[in-house]
Structures are given as structure tokens and as C-alpha cells.
Short mmCIF file of C-alpha atoms and ligand atoms in Angstrom, two decimals:
data_model
loop_
_atom_site.label_atom_id
_atom_site.label_comp_id
_atom_site.label_asym_id
_atom_site.label_seq_id
_atom_site.Cartn_x
_atom_site.Cartn_y
_atom_site.Cartn_z
CA UNK A 1 -10.17 42.20 23.13
CA UNK A 2 -8.91 44.89 25.42
CA UNK A 3 -11.36 47.39 26.82
CA UNK A 4 -14.43 45.62 25.48
CA UNK A 5 -16.90 43.76 27.57
CA UNK A 6 -16.57 40.14 26.37
CA UNK A 7 -20.17 39.18 27.00
CA UNK A 8 -21.43 42.12 24.98
CA UNK A 9 -19.05 41.32 22.12
CA UNK A 10 -20.07 37.66 22.11
CA UNK A 11 -23.69 38.59 22.19
CA UNK A 12 -23.71 40.78 19.09
CA UNK A 13 -23.71 39.33 15.61
CA UNK A 14 -21.18 40.45 13.05
CA UNK A 15 -22.22 41.73 9.64
CA UNK A 16 -20.21 41.79 6.40
CA UNK A 17 -19.38 45.43 7.18
CA UNK A 18 -17.33 44.30 10.19
CA UNK A 19 -14.94 42.35 7.99
CA UNK A 20 -11.63 43.97 6.98
CA UNK A 21 -10.45 44.16 3.38
CA UNK A 22 -7.89 41.66 2.09
CA UNK A 23 -5.28 44.45 2.10
CA UNK A 24 -5.97 45.39 5.66
CA UNK A 25 -5.69 41.79 6.78
CA UNK A 26 -2.40 41.41 4.90
CA UNK A 27 -1.01 44.46 6.73
CA UNK A 28 -1.63 42.89 10.15
CA UNK A 29 1.81 42.33 11.75
CA UNK A 30 1.49 38.55 12.12
CA UNK A 31 0.12 38.18 8.59
CA UNK A 32 2.87 40.39 7.17
CA UNK A 33 5.42 38.07 8.83
CA UNK A 34 3.65 35.13 7.25
CA UNK A 35 3.81 36.84 3.81
CA UNK A 36 7.54 37.44 4.30
CA UNK A 37 8.05 33.73 4.91
CA UNK A 38 5.59 32.07 2.54
CA UNK A 39 5.21 34.69 -0.17
CA UNK A 40 2.37 36.95 -1.27
CA UNK A 41 0.74 34.51 -3.72
CA UNK A 42 -0.26 31.86 -1.23
CA UNK A 43 -1.12 34.11 1.71
CA UNK A 44 -3.24 36.58 -0.27
CA UNK A 45 -5.08 33.72 -1.98
CA UNK A 46 -5.89 32.16 1.40
CA UNK A 47 -6.86 35.59 2.81
CA UNK A 48 -9.37 36.01 0.00
CA UNK A 49 -10.81 32.53 0.57
CA UNK A 50 -11.00 33.10 4.32
CA UNK A 51 -12.80 36.44 3.98
CA UNK A 52 -15.21 34.95 1.40
CA UNK A 53 -16.08 32.16 3.81
CA UNK A 54 -16.49 34.55 6.72
CA UNK A 55 -18.68 36.88 4.61
CA UNK A 56 -21.04 33.99 3.83
CA UNK A 57 -21.13 33.12 7.53
CA UNK A 58 -21.97 36.70 8.56
CA UNK A 59 -24.82 36.75 6.04
CA UNK A 60 -26.15 33.60 7.70
CA UNK A 61 -25.80 35.36 11.06
CA UNK A 62 -23.34 32.75 12.30
CA UNK A 63 -20.47 34.95 13.51
CA UNK A 64 -19.87 37.11 16.58
CA UNK A 65 -17.84 40.31 16.49
CA UNK A 66 -14.90 38.51 18.16
CA UNK A 67 -14.79 36.05 15.29
CA UNK A 68 -14.35 38.81 12.72
CA UNK A 69 -11.84 40.82 14.80
CA UNK A 70 -8.59 41.46 12.94
CA UNK A 71 -6.47 39.46 15.44
CA UNK A 72 -8.81 36.47 15.20
CA UNK A 73 -8.81 36.57 11.41
CA UNK A 74 -5.00 36.82 11.39
CA UNK A 75 -4.77 33.70 13.53
CA UNK A 76 -7.32 31.89 11.34
CA UNK A 77 -5.42 32.87 8.23
CA UNK A 78 -2.12 31.54 9.58
CA UNK A 79 -3.85 28.27 10.42
CA UNK A 80 -5.29 28.12 6.90
CA UNK A 81 -1.89 28.68 5.30
CA UNK A 82 -0.28 26.03 7.52
CA UNK A 83 -3.11 23.63 6.67
CA UNK A 84 -2.68 24.27 2.93
CA UNK A 85 1.05 23.60 3.16
CA UNK A 86 0.68 20.45 5.27
CA UNK A 87 1.32 17.23 3.35
CA UNK A 88 -1.71 15.11 2.53
CA UNK A 89 0.41 11.96 2.59
CA UNK A 90 1.57 11.30 6.12
CA UNK A 91 2.90 8.47 8.17
CA UNK A 92 0.34 6.64 10.30
CA UNK A 93 0.69 4.16 13.13
CA UNK A 94 -0.61 0.82 11.86
CA UNK A 95 -2.28 -1.01 14.73
CA UNK A 96 -4.69 -2.90 12.49
CA UNK A 97 -2.83 -6.17 12.96
CA UNK A 98 -2.39 -6.50 9.19
CA UNK A 99 1.30 -6.26 8.39
CA UNK A 100 1.13 -5.72 4.61
CA UNK A 101 -1.86 -3.38 4.56
CA UNK A 102 -2.86 -2.33 1.05
CA UNK A 103 -4.57 0.86 2.24
CA UNK A 104 -1.65 1.84 4.46
CA UNK A 105 1.05 1.67 1.80
CA UNK A 106 1.87 -2.06 1.95
CA UNK A 107 5.50 -3.03 2.61
CA UNK A 108 7.81 -0.72 4.57
CA UNK A 109 11.13 -0.13 2.88
CA UNK A 110 14.35 -1.40 4.41
CA UNK A 111 16.94 1.14 5.57
CA UNK A 112 19.27 0.10 2.76
CA UNK A 113 16.52 0.78 0.23
CA UNK A 114 15.74 4.20 1.73
CA UNK A 115 19.40 5.18 1.70
CA UNK A 116 19.89 3.96 -1.86
CA UNK A 117 16.85 5.92 -3.05
CA UNK A 118 18.10 9.07 -1.36
CA UNK A 119 21.62 8.68 -2.75
CA UNK A 120 20.43 7.85 -6.30
CA UNK A 121 17.82 10.65 -6.42
CA UNK A 122 20.23 13.32 -5.17
CA UNK A 123 22.16 13.43 -8.43
CA UNK A 124 22.51 11.97 -11.91
CA UNK A 125 23.00 8.22 -12.12
CA UNK A 126 23.65 5.50 -14.69
CA UNK A 127 19.96 4.54 -15.02
CA UNK A 128 20.23 4.01 -18.78
CA UNK A 129 23.93 4.45 -19.34
CA UNK A 130 26.39 1.61 -19.81
CA UNK A 131 29.49 2.62 -17.87
CA UNK A 132 31.60 -0.08 -19.58
CA UNK A 133 30.96 1.11 -23.14
CA UNK A 134 29.83 4.69 -22.64
CA UNK A 135 26.78 3.82 -24.73
CA UNK A 136 23.09 3.99 -23.97
CA UNK A 137 22.10 1.28 -21.49
CA UNK A 138 18.89 -0.45 -20.43
CA UNK A 139 17.27 0.34 -17.08
CA UNK A 140 16.26 -3.31 -16.69
CA UNK A 141 19.93 -4.20 -16.28
CA UNK A 142 19.87 -2.51 -12.84
CA UNK A 143 17.91 -5.49 -11.45
CA UNK A 144 17.93 -8.20 -14.13
CA UNK A 145 21.09 -9.98 -12.99
CA UNK A 146 19.93 -9.93 -9.36
CA UNK A 147 16.52 -11.32 -10.28
CA UNK A 148 18.09 -14.05 -12.38
CA UNK A 149 20.49 -14.98 -9.57
CA UNK A 150 17.69 -15.11 -7.03
CA UNK A 151 15.15 -17.03 -9.13
CA UNK A 152 17.30 -19.00 -11.58
CA UNK A 153 15.56 -17.25 -14.48
CA UNK A 154 17.24 -16.69 -17.87
CA UNK A 155 15.84 -13.18 -18.11
CA UNK A 156 13.86 -10.64 -16.11
CA UNK A 157 12.16 -7.31 -16.52
CA UNK A 158 10.19 -4.98 -14.25
CA UNK A 159 7.17 -2.66 -14.52
CA UNK A 160 5.16 -0.46 -12.16
CA UNK A 161 3.17 -3.13 -10.36
CA UNK A 162 2.10 -6.71 -10.73
CA UNK A 163 -1.22 -5.73 -12.30
CA UNK A 164 0.83 -4.11 -15.08
CA UNK A 165 3.06 -7.18 -15.28
CA UNK A 166 0.04 -9.43 -15.84
CA UNK A 167 -1.55 -7.06 -18.35
CA UNK A 168 1.72 -6.68 -20.25
CA UNK A 169 2.45 -10.43 -20.33
CA UNK A 170 -0.95 -11.20 -21.78
CA UNK A 171 -0.91 -8.28 -24.22
CA UNK A 172 2.58 -9.08 -25.48
CA UNK A 173 2.13 -12.83 -25.82
CA UNK A 174 -1.42 -12.65 -27.20
CA UNK A 175 -0.81 -9.64 -29.43
CA UNK A 176 -2.46 -9.15 -32.77
CA UNK A 177 0.50 -9.95 -35.00
CA UNK A 178 0.97 -13.37 -33.42
CA UNK A 179 -2.45 -14.30 -34.80
CA UNK A 180 -3.05 -16.15 -31.56
CA UNK A 181 -5.41 -14.36 -29.19
CA UNK A 182 -6.87 -17.05 -26.94
CA UNK A 183 -5.78 -17.26 -23.31
CA UNK A 184 -6.79 -20.38 -21.40
CA UNK A 185 -7.53 -20.02 -17.70
CA UNK A 186 -9.24 -22.21 -15.10
CA UNK A 187 -12.65 -21.09 -13.81
CA UNK A 188 -11.25 -21.63 -10.33
CA UNK A 189 -8.69 -18.86 -10.89
CA UNK A 190 -10.76 -15.96 -12.27
CA UNK A 191 -9.75 -13.72 -9.40
CA UNK A 192 -10.61 -10.18 -8.50
CA UNK A 193 -7.64 -8.63 -6.74
CA UNK A 194 -9.49 -5.48 -5.74
CA UNK A 195 -10.29 -2.23 -7.45
CA UNK A 196 -10.99 -2.89 -11.09
CA UNK A 197 -8.42 -5.67 -11.39
CA UNK A 198 -10.47 -8.72 -12.36
CA UNK A 199 -8.93 -11.40 -14.49
CA UNK A 200 -11.66 -11.37 -17.20
CA UNK A 201 -11.38 -7.58 -17.52
CA UNK A 202 -7.59 -7.70 -17.65
CA UNK A 203 -7.80 -10.23 -20.51
CA UNK A 204 -10.21 -7.94 -22.36
CA UNK A 205 -8.00 -4.87 -21.80
CA UNK A 206 -5.02 -6.81 -23.10
CA UNK A 207 -6.97 -7.62 -26.27
CA UNK A 208 -7.04 -11.33 -25.51
CA UNK A 209 -9.95 -13.73 -25.84
CA UNK A 210 -10.41 -15.54 -22.56
CA UNK A 211 -11.13 -19.24 -22.76
CA UNK A 212 -12.40 -20.57 -19.43
CA UNK A 213 -11.89 -24.22 -18.60
CA UNK A 214 -12.93 -26.51 -15.75
CA UNK A 215 -15.29 -25.48 -12.96
CA UNK A 216 -15.07 -23.26 -9.91
CA UNK A 217 -13.84 -26.10 -7.69
CA UNK A 218 -12.26 -28.61 -10.10
CA UNK A 219 -10.10 -28.31 -13.20
CA UNK A 220 -8.27 -31.25 -14.81
CA UNK A 221 -5.42 -31.57 -17.36
CA UNK A 222 -7.91 -32.77 -20.00
CA UNK A 223 -9.88 -29.50 -19.59
CA UNK A 224 -6.80 -27.53 -20.63
CA UNK A 225 -5.91 -29.97 -23.43
CA UNK A 226 -9.35 -29.79 -25.00
CA UNK A 227 -9.13 -25.98 -25.14
CA UNK A 228 -5.67 -25.83 -26.73
CA UNK A 229 -5.62 -25.14 -30.47
CA UNK A 230 -3.77 -23.09 -33.09
CA UNK A 231 -5.37 -19.88 -31.75
CA UNK A 232 -4.06 -20.41 -28.22
CA UNK A 233 -1.64 -17.63 -27.29
CA UNK A 234 -0.86 -18.75 -23.77
CA UNK A 235 -2.09 -20.64 -20.75
CA UNK A 236 -2.50 -18.55 -17.64
CA UNK A 237 -2.23 -19.79 -14.05
CA UNK A 238 -3.33 -17.37 -11.34
CA UNK A 239 -2.40 -17.87 -7.71
CA UNK A 240 -5.62 -17.39 -5.72
CA UNK A 241 -3.93 -15.18 -3.19
CA UNK A 242 -6.96 -13.59 -1.55
CA UNK A 243 -9.32 -16.54 -1.19
CA UNK A 244 -9.27 -20.31 -0.85
CA UNK A 245 -11.53 -22.96 -2.31
CA UNK A 246 -11.83 -25.83 0.13
CA UNK A 247 -13.44 -29.25 0.01
CA UNK A 248 -13.90 -31.21 -3.23
CA UNK A 249 -11.26 -29.45 -5.28
CA UNK A 250 -8.72 -30.16 -8.00
CA UNK A 251 -6.31 -27.89 -9.83
CA UNK A 252 -3.59 -28.62 -12.35
CA UNK A 253 -0.13 -27.70 -11.11
CA UNK A 254 2.31 -25.74 -13.23
CA UNK A 255 4.55 -28.82 -13.36
CA UNK A 256 1.72 -30.90 -14.87
CA UNK A 257 0.60 -28.14 -17.19
CA UNK A 258 4.00 -27.18 -18.61
CA UNK A 259 4.59 -30.35 -20.70
CA UNK A 260 1.09 -30.07 -22.19
CA UNK A 261 1.79 -26.46 -23.19
CA UNK A 262 5.30 -27.02 -24.48
CA UNK A 263 4.30 -29.99 -26.63
CA UNK A 264 2.16 -27.49 -28.54
CA UNK A 265 4.54 -24.53 -28.40
CA UNK A 266 2.26 -22.58 -26.06
CA UNK A 267 3.83 -20.39 -23.35
CA UNK A 268 2.74 -20.93 -19.74
CA UNK A 269 2.41 -17.81 -17.60
CA UNK A 270 1.93 -17.85 -13.83
CA UNK A 271 0.74 -14.86 -11.82
CA UNK A 272 1.93 -15.50 -8.29
CA UNK A 273 0.66 -12.29 -6.70
CA UNK A 274 2.73 -12.12 -3.53
CA UNK A 275 5.72 -14.03 -4.72
CA UNK A 276 7.98 -14.46 -1.71
CA UNK A 277 11.55 -15.06 -2.83
CA UNK A 278 12.37 -17.26 0.14
CA UNK A 279 10.41 -20.07 1.74
CA UNK A 280 8.52 -18.42 4.57
CA UNK A 281 8.14 -21.79 6.28
CA UNK A 282 11.72 -21.47 7.57
CA UNK A 283 10.32 -18.84 9.95
CA UNK A 284 7.16 -20.75 10.76
CA UNK A 285 5.05 -18.66 8.38
CA UNK A 286 2.64 -20.10 5.82
CA UNK A 287 4.26 -21.36 2.68
CA UNK A 288 3.78 -19.38 -0.53
CA UNK A 289 4.75 -20.68 -3.97
CA UNK A 290 8.14 -19.29 -5.01
CA UNK A 291 8.95 -17.86 -8.46
CA UNK A 292 12.01 -20.13 -8.66
CA UNK A 293 9.78 -23.20 -8.15
CA UNK A 294 7.39 -22.03 -10.86
CA UNK A 295 10.30 -21.62 -13.28
CA UNK A 296 11.61 -25.06 -12.40
CA UNK A 297 8.12 -26.43 -12.99
CA UNK A 298 8.39 -25.11 -16.53
CA UNK A 299 6.62 -21.73 -16.55
CA UNK A 300 7.79 -19.41 -19.31
CA UNK A 301 6.88 -16.26 -17.39
CA UNK A 302 6.24 -15.73 -13.69
CA UNK A 303 4.93 -12.40 -12.41
CA UNK A 304 4.82 -11.15 -8.83
CA UNK A 305 4.54 -7.99 -6.72
CA UNK A 306 7.37 -5.93 -5.29
CA UNK A 307 5.51 -4.56 -2.27
CA UNK A 308 3.78 -7.60 -0.82
CA UNK A 309 5.84 -10.39 0.78
CA UNK A 310 8.95 -9.30 -1.10
CA UNK A 311 9.02 -6.23 1.14
CA UNK A 312 10.11 -3.70 -1.46
CA UNK A 313 8.60 -0.78 -3.40
CA UNK A 314 5.54 -1.02 -5.62
CA UNK A 315 6.75 -3.01 -8.62
CA UNK A 316 5.76 -5.79 -10.97
CA UNK A 317 8.50 -8.34 -11.51
CA UNK A 318 8.59 -10.65 -14.52
CA UNK A 319 11.04 -13.53 -14.66
CA UNK A 320 11.23 -16.29 -17.24
CA UNK A 321 12.73 -17.60 -20.45
CA UNK A 322 14.90 -15.36 -22.61
CA UNK A 323 12.43 -15.76 -25.47
CA UNK A 324 9.25 -14.86 -23.58
CA UNK A 325 10.80 -12.03 -21.56
CA UNK A 326 12.39 -10.73 -24.78
CA UNK A 327 8.98 -10.53 -26.47
CA UNK A 328 7.52 -8.78 -23.44
CA UNK A 329 10.37 -6.30 -23.26
CA UNK A 330 10.02 -5.38 -26.94
CA UNK A 331 6.24 -4.91 -26.77
CA UNK A 332 5.40 -1.17 -27.03
CA UNK A 333 3.21 -1.20 -23.92
CA UNK A 334 6.33 -1.96 -21.86
CA UNK A 335 7.56 1.60 -22.44
CA UNK A 336 4.31 2.97 -20.98
CA UNK A 337 4.52 0.74 -17.93
CA UNK A 338 8.24 1.03 -17.23
CA UNK A 339 9.40 1.68 -13.71
CA UNK A 340 10.72 5.07 -12.72
CA UNK A 341 14.21 5.45 -11.26
CA UNK A 342 12.82 6.10 -7.80
CA UNK A 343 11.23 2.71 -7.08
CA UNK A 344 13.86 1.02 -9.25
CA UNK A 345 16.58 2.14 -6.84
CA UNK A 346 14.51 0.87 -3.91
CA UNK A 347 13.90 -2.43 -5.68
CA UNK A 348 17.57 -2.95 -6.44
CA UNK A 349 18.55 -2.39 -2.80
CA UNK A 350 15.73 -4.64 -1.58
CA UNK A 351 16.69 -7.48 -3.91
CA UNK A 352 20.32 -7.24 -2.79
CA UNK A 353 19.16 -8.02 0.75
CA UNK A 354 18.00 -11.41 -0.52
CA UNK A 355 21.60 -12.37 -1.26
CA UNK A 356 21.94 -12.72 2.54
CA UNK A 357 18.78 -14.64 3.49
CA UNK A 358 20.02 -15.33 7.02
CA UNK A 359 19.85 -11.61 7.74
CA UNK A 360 16.45 -10.98 6.18
CA UNK A 361 14.45 -11.00 9.40
CA UNK A 362 16.64 -8.14 10.63
CA UNK A 363 17.13 -6.24 7.38
CA UNK A 364 13.65 -6.39 5.88
CA UNK A 365 10.92 -4.64 7.94
CA UNK A 366 8.13 -6.80 6.50
CA UNK A 367 9.84 -10.00 7.58
CA UNK A 368 10.97 -8.46 10.85
CA UNK A 369 7.34 -7.65 11.70
CA UNK A 370 6.00 -10.98 10.48
CA UNK A 371 8.50 -12.89 12.63
CA UNK A 372 8.38 -10.59 15.65
CA UNK A 373 8.39 -12.74 18.81
CA UNK A 374 5.09 -12.78 20.69
CA UNK A 375 6.86 -11.87 23.95
CA UNK A 376 8.18 -8.73 22.28
CA UNK A 377 4.72 -7.71 21.09
CA UNK A 378 3.32 -8.37 24.54
CA UNK A 379 6.05 -6.24 26.16
CA UNK A 380 5.05 -3.36 23.87
CA UNK A 381 1.39 -3.78 24.76
CA UNK A 382 2.29 -3.74 28.46
CA UNK A 383 4.43 -0.64 28.04
CA UNK A 384 1.63 1.26 26.34
CA UNK A 385 -1.32 0.11 28.46
CA UNK A 386 -1.02 2.31 31.61
CA UNK A 387 -0.49 5.57 29.72
CA UNK A 388 -3.28 4.73 27.29
CA UNK A 389 -5.64 3.82 30.12
CA UNK A 390 -4.91 7.19 31.77
CA UNK A 391 -5.44 9.06 28.51
CA UNK A 392 -8.84 7.59 27.74
CA UNK A 393 -10.18 7.46 31.33
CA UNK A 394 -12.84 7.74 32.58
CA UNK A 395 -14.82 7.20 29.36
CA UNK A 396 -13.04 4.05 28.20
CA UNK A 397 -11.31 1.10 29.81
CA UNK A 398 -8.26 -0.64 28.39
CA UNK A 399 -7.43 -4.34 28.66
CA UNK A 400 -4.64 -6.41 27.18
CA UNK A 401 -5.61 -9.43 25.12
CA UNK A 402 -4.47 -12.04 22.61
CA UNK A 403 -5.34 -11.11 19.03
CA UNK A 404 -5.25 -12.72 15.61
CA UNK A 405 -3.54 -10.58 12.99
CA UNK A 406 -3.07 -11.00 9.27
CA UNK A 407 -0.09 -11.09 6.97
CA UNK A 408 -1.69 -8.99 4.26
CA UNK A 409 -5.12 -7.67 3.44
CA UNK A 410 -4.79 -8.81 -0.17
CA UNK A 411 -2.64 -11.86 0.37
CA UNK A 412 -2.75 -14.98 2.55
CA UNK A 413 -6.25 -14.18 3.78
CA UNK A 414 -6.89 -17.38 5.67
CA UNK A 415 -3.76 -17.65 7.76
CA UNK A 416 -3.78 -15.82 11.08
CA UNK A 417 -0.86 -14.39 13.03
CA UNK A 418 -1.01 -14.79 16.80
CA UNK A 419 -0.50 -11.36 18.32
CA UNK A 420 -1.13 -9.22 21.40
CA UNK A 421 -2.92 -5.91 21.65
CA UNK A 422 -5.11 -3.59 23.65
CA UNK A 423 -8.89 -3.42 23.59
CA UNK A 424 -10.62 -0.14 24.43
CA UNK A 425 -14.24 -0.31 25.54
CA UNK A 426 -16.66 2.48 26.44
CA UNK A 427 -17.61 2.43 30.12
CA UNK A 428 -21.13 3.68 29.39
CA UNK A 429 -22.91 0.77 27.71
CA UNK A 430 -25.51 3.04 26.13
CA UNK A 431 -24.44 4.45 22.76
CA UNK A 432 -21.44 2.13 22.46
CA UNK A 433 -21.29 2.50 18.67
CA UNK A 434 -21.13 6.29 18.86
CA UNK A 435 -18.52 6.19 21.63
CA UNK A 436 -16.33 3.85 19.60
CA UNK A 437 -16.70 6.03 16.50
CA UNK A 438 -15.64 9.06 18.54
CA UNK A 439 -12.60 7.20 19.83
CA UNK A 440 -11.58 5.92 16.39
CA UNK A 441 -11.99 9.44 15.01
CA UNK A 442 -9.88 10.92 17.82
CA UNK A 443 -7.12 8.38 17.13
CA UNK A 444 -7.24 9.09 13.41
CA UNK A 445 -7.04 12.84 13.90
CA UNK A 446 -3.79 12.75 15.90
CA UNK A 447 -0.77 14.38 14.19
CA UNK A 448 0.47 10.87 13.41
CA UNK A 449 -2.88 9.11 12.97
CA UNK A 450 -3.41 5.83 14.79
CA UNK A 451 -5.37 3.18 12.90
CA UNK A 452 -6.95 0.29 14.78
CA UNK A 453 -9.98 -1.87 14.10
CA UNK A 454 -13.41 -2.20 15.68
CA UNK A 455 -14.71 -5.63 16.67
CA UNK A 456 -17.45 -6.65 19.08
CA UNK A 457 -18.03 -3.29 20.75
CA UNK A 458 -14.32 -2.72 21.29
CA UNK A 459 -11.59 -0.82 19.51
CA UNK A 460 -8.65 -3.14 19.03
CA UNK A 461 -5.06 -1.93 18.79
CA UNK A 462 -2.77 -4.76 17.65
CA UNK A 463 0.79 -4.09 18.81
CA UNK A 464 2.68 -6.28 16.30
CA UNK A 465 3.65 -3.36 14.04
CA UNK A 466 4.41 -1.01 16.93
CA UNK A 467 8.14 -1.57 17.19
CA UNK A 468 8.88 1.60 19.13
CA UNK A 469 5.95 2.99 21.14
CA UNK A 470 7.43 6.51 21.59
CA UNK A 471 5.56 8.15 18.72
CA UNK A 472 2.33 6.75 20.14
CA UNK A 473 3.02 7.62 23.79
CA UNK A 474 3.97 11.18 22.81
CA UNK A 475 0.45 11.76 21.46
CA UNK A 476 -1.54 10.62 24.48
CA UNK A 477 -2.03 14.06 26.02
CA UNK A 478 -3.47 15.23 22.70
CA UNK A 479 -5.67 12.14 22.56
CA UNK A 480 -6.92 12.82 26.06
CA UNK A 481 -7.82 16.43 25.20
CA UNK A 482 -9.54 15.33 22.01
CA UNK A 483 -11.67 12.73 23.82
CA UNK A 484 -12.69 15.21 26.52
CA UNK A 485 -13.86 17.73 23.93
CA UNK A 486 -15.81 15.19 21.84
C1 LIG B 501 -1.77 -8.51 -5.63
C2 LIG B 501 -1.98 -9.32 -6.85
C3 LIG B 501 -1.93 -8.74 -8.13
C4 LIG B 501 -1.70 -7.26 -8.30
O1 LIG B 501 -0.41 -6.91 -7.88
P1 LIG B 501 -0.07 -5.35 -7.63
O2 LIG B 501 1.40 -5.35 -7.39
O3 LIG B 501 -0.88 -4.93 -6.48
O4 LIG B 501 -0.43 -4.64 -8.87
C5 LIG B 501 -2.13 -9.53 -9.23
N1 LIG B 501 -2.35 -10.85 -9.09
C6 LIG B 501 -2.42 -11.46 -7.89
C7 LIG B 501 -2.69 -12.93 -7.82
C8 LIG B 501 -2.22 -10.72 -6.71
O5 LIG B 501 -2.28 -11.30 -5.52
#
């Protein structure tokens, strides 16, 4: 503000009369350059909104003359335009210690999957075109053969997510024209997955009549048998993926249930949730039931997720008998739940990785992170610690410690993954809660937000998912400035 005495300018309040018109603001050199680049529509719209906001502030006596100066408003306007154009969806640095984090986008896609998506989305493709005959094809055929090879199923189909797969299975097999609407399920398996996905509600949405059998902790074969009748559409088994019942418990396995169902011509459906396609025990991870085992046990349909342990895109996979999958595929709801070409390409590429299981821990990020050697995680923590300590000093201290992570927030809740991380603690013991909130907020407001977790008066940063610390280290000067100003 050349020629003006700053203190005088700061001291006097601006009124609405001090504000320029939209046109005048748009003629400012920097704004005109912005219009040339981004177009008149966006910039003039933001100029109007900015001046409206500033007018309200001047009426409340909140603004100084400097704040309504043309140069200041031009700078504010450019910031507004940039902010409006900035993506809302952005990558974050997951230091929560949970590898498959439902709120942070779940599984990370493999390079092969990313490249296949990019290649397939850049032009037309044979999504529903049979290149052998030149006739219309079926998009399921992109992944059906792979799924059958990997699980031993006769047939397979895919939808948008596993919730849709469960809903569709029930709706198709217990549909009105079958005359059979009852779905038998154990009281020990009436799960809530999160959000509005609760088994009783899903049954109701699918138009089925739920028939609960057994008790919360114990269900026996005779419980199922007593409930089976000519109205039974299917028997449903649900893998309790986000909780465990311990102690005096009994459940009927798919292998024991299948003969009871088949003797009466009733299909058996199993919702596996996570559905790893390989035995995780070979890498020292907790064992999850496999779709191929469920099919061998006699299930007619097995459903599982694409973006949990499988490590692919959001998808609901259904494998099973030709008859049951055929009915599901022909059910009208399938068309409404069908997968789009974008995740379908990612799913195909991800499934192909499973043809080479020995390479999975390199090729599949989810498995790579789950099997990451502790020494590696510790080395990352050590590499980050000094720079982090410098960035948050003198308000916070940083120490390295052993942590217990999780495989997924919605799957395998009980098992813990030994890990290493950094704990940040406020030096001033008064107002610890506020100091930790300020730190967590500062980390979240970085250009690539950093997400940790708070426990026992410390902010914990688990280093398992930090494979290359560069993007974190690069942001430490910004973090330091943010902490100092808070
Ligand atoms: C996660 C889960 C679902 C839902 O799968 P989405 O792919 O998230 O839709 C359904 N059933 C079980 C048992 C699950 O664990």
C-alpha cells in the first residue's frame, strides 16, 4: 500500500462503499490473467461471491481498508478460484496402522490394475462385444473365466460391491415368482457391516422373509432342519467378519449344512465378506475362509468383496453353480447393480495377478503392506523421526515405539499386526487434549493430509503403510509453520 501509513489504514474500518464493483475487480491485471486462463464464467461467479461475503463483513465492521483494497481482493479472488478448482478427493498418507481402511478408500490398486484401467478407459474396448463372433457380448465374460479358474466355480458374475452381491443373491433366489420367500439364517450371524447394511434390513429390502434360527452363541444342524419347509428359498451363512463370539459357542459349517439343504432342493448361500483368494496363513497372517473352500463344502453361491483382502477395486464377486449364478444373472436387479467398465478393468487385472500367487506379495499392494517386514517398518520410522522431531519442536516430543496395527477396519477385527511407529506428545502437560487436536488438525491440513490416531495422550503414526517417506518428509516445513501459528 504505497504512500499510505499502514497503521492508519489498519486502524480504519472499511465500509461497503470502499468495495469495488465486480467489473472493476475483473479488470485488475492479475484477475484479467486469471479470466484468460480459467474463463469468465467461473472467475466472475467467484468475484460476485467474494464481494458479497466482503460486503457482509464490512456491514459487521469486520474489515480494514487494506482488506478491501483492490490488490488484496484480487489475491483473495485467485485463491478462491484455485480452491474451487481443487479436487475434493485427494490422496492421504495413511498412518493409522489399519491397512485396509474403509474410510481411506480400502485396498490400493496394483500397478498392473492402474495401467489396465488407464489403457482401457483411453479408448473403446470390447466390454460387451464378442470379438470371435462380432456379436454382442456379456461384460461378465471379462472376469468369469478367471474367477472360475481361481475358485473352481462353474460360473461367476460381478456387481458393484459385496453388499449388492448379497442383496442380489437373496432377491433373485427368494423372488416372488419362486413362491419361496423364507431365508434361514443363524441368530449368531445377523451382522451389521456398517452404514445401513444390517442383515435383517438387507433381507427386508430384498423382499425376503427372514427366519432366524439358533441363539446368539449356539446354532445346531437341527435348528436349521426344523426351519426348512416348502417356503424356504435359501439358507444364508454370513461370515462374522467384524466381530467374534467367544466362549460357549457352536455354529454349523457350510460342509455340514450343504447336505441338509440339498436333500430338500434348497440353495445354500455364503457371504464371506473379505474373501481372500489365497490362504493368508502362508505369509503368517490370520486364516480367512476361502471362496474355493466354501464351494467345495457345497455352497451354491459364495459372495465376497473386491476391495478388502482381495486387494482390488470396489466390487462384489459371486461364484457358484451354473444354475444359481444363472438365476442371479437373469434377475432384473442385476442390470441396476452391474459393474462399470472402470472397476471391471481394474478387477480383471487384479484377478490375473492371482494366477502367479508366488509374486502376490510384490505385485499386490495390500499383501505387500500386510507382509512388510518389521525391520523395514522400523527403518522407515527411524528415517522419519529426526526430521519430524525438528518440525514439531519445541511443543511436542517424538519417540519411536512398537505398535499394534490392524488388517482392516471392517474385517479381521481381533487380529493385530505388530508394527513400529512414532508417538508425538505435547511437552506442556496442561491442555494435552487441545494440543493433540491442534497437531492432528495440522497434519490433516497438509497438502497431502497425514492421518494418524490418538491414544493415551499421544498422537500415534504407524509406519507400516509408509513405504516411501519422501512425500511425508517434504511437508515437514509446512507442518512446522502450521504448528507455530496454531
Ligand atoms: C464387508 C462385508 C460386506 C459388504 O461388502 P462391501 O464390498 O463393502 O459392500 C458384506 N458382508 C460381509 C460379511 C462383509 O464383511
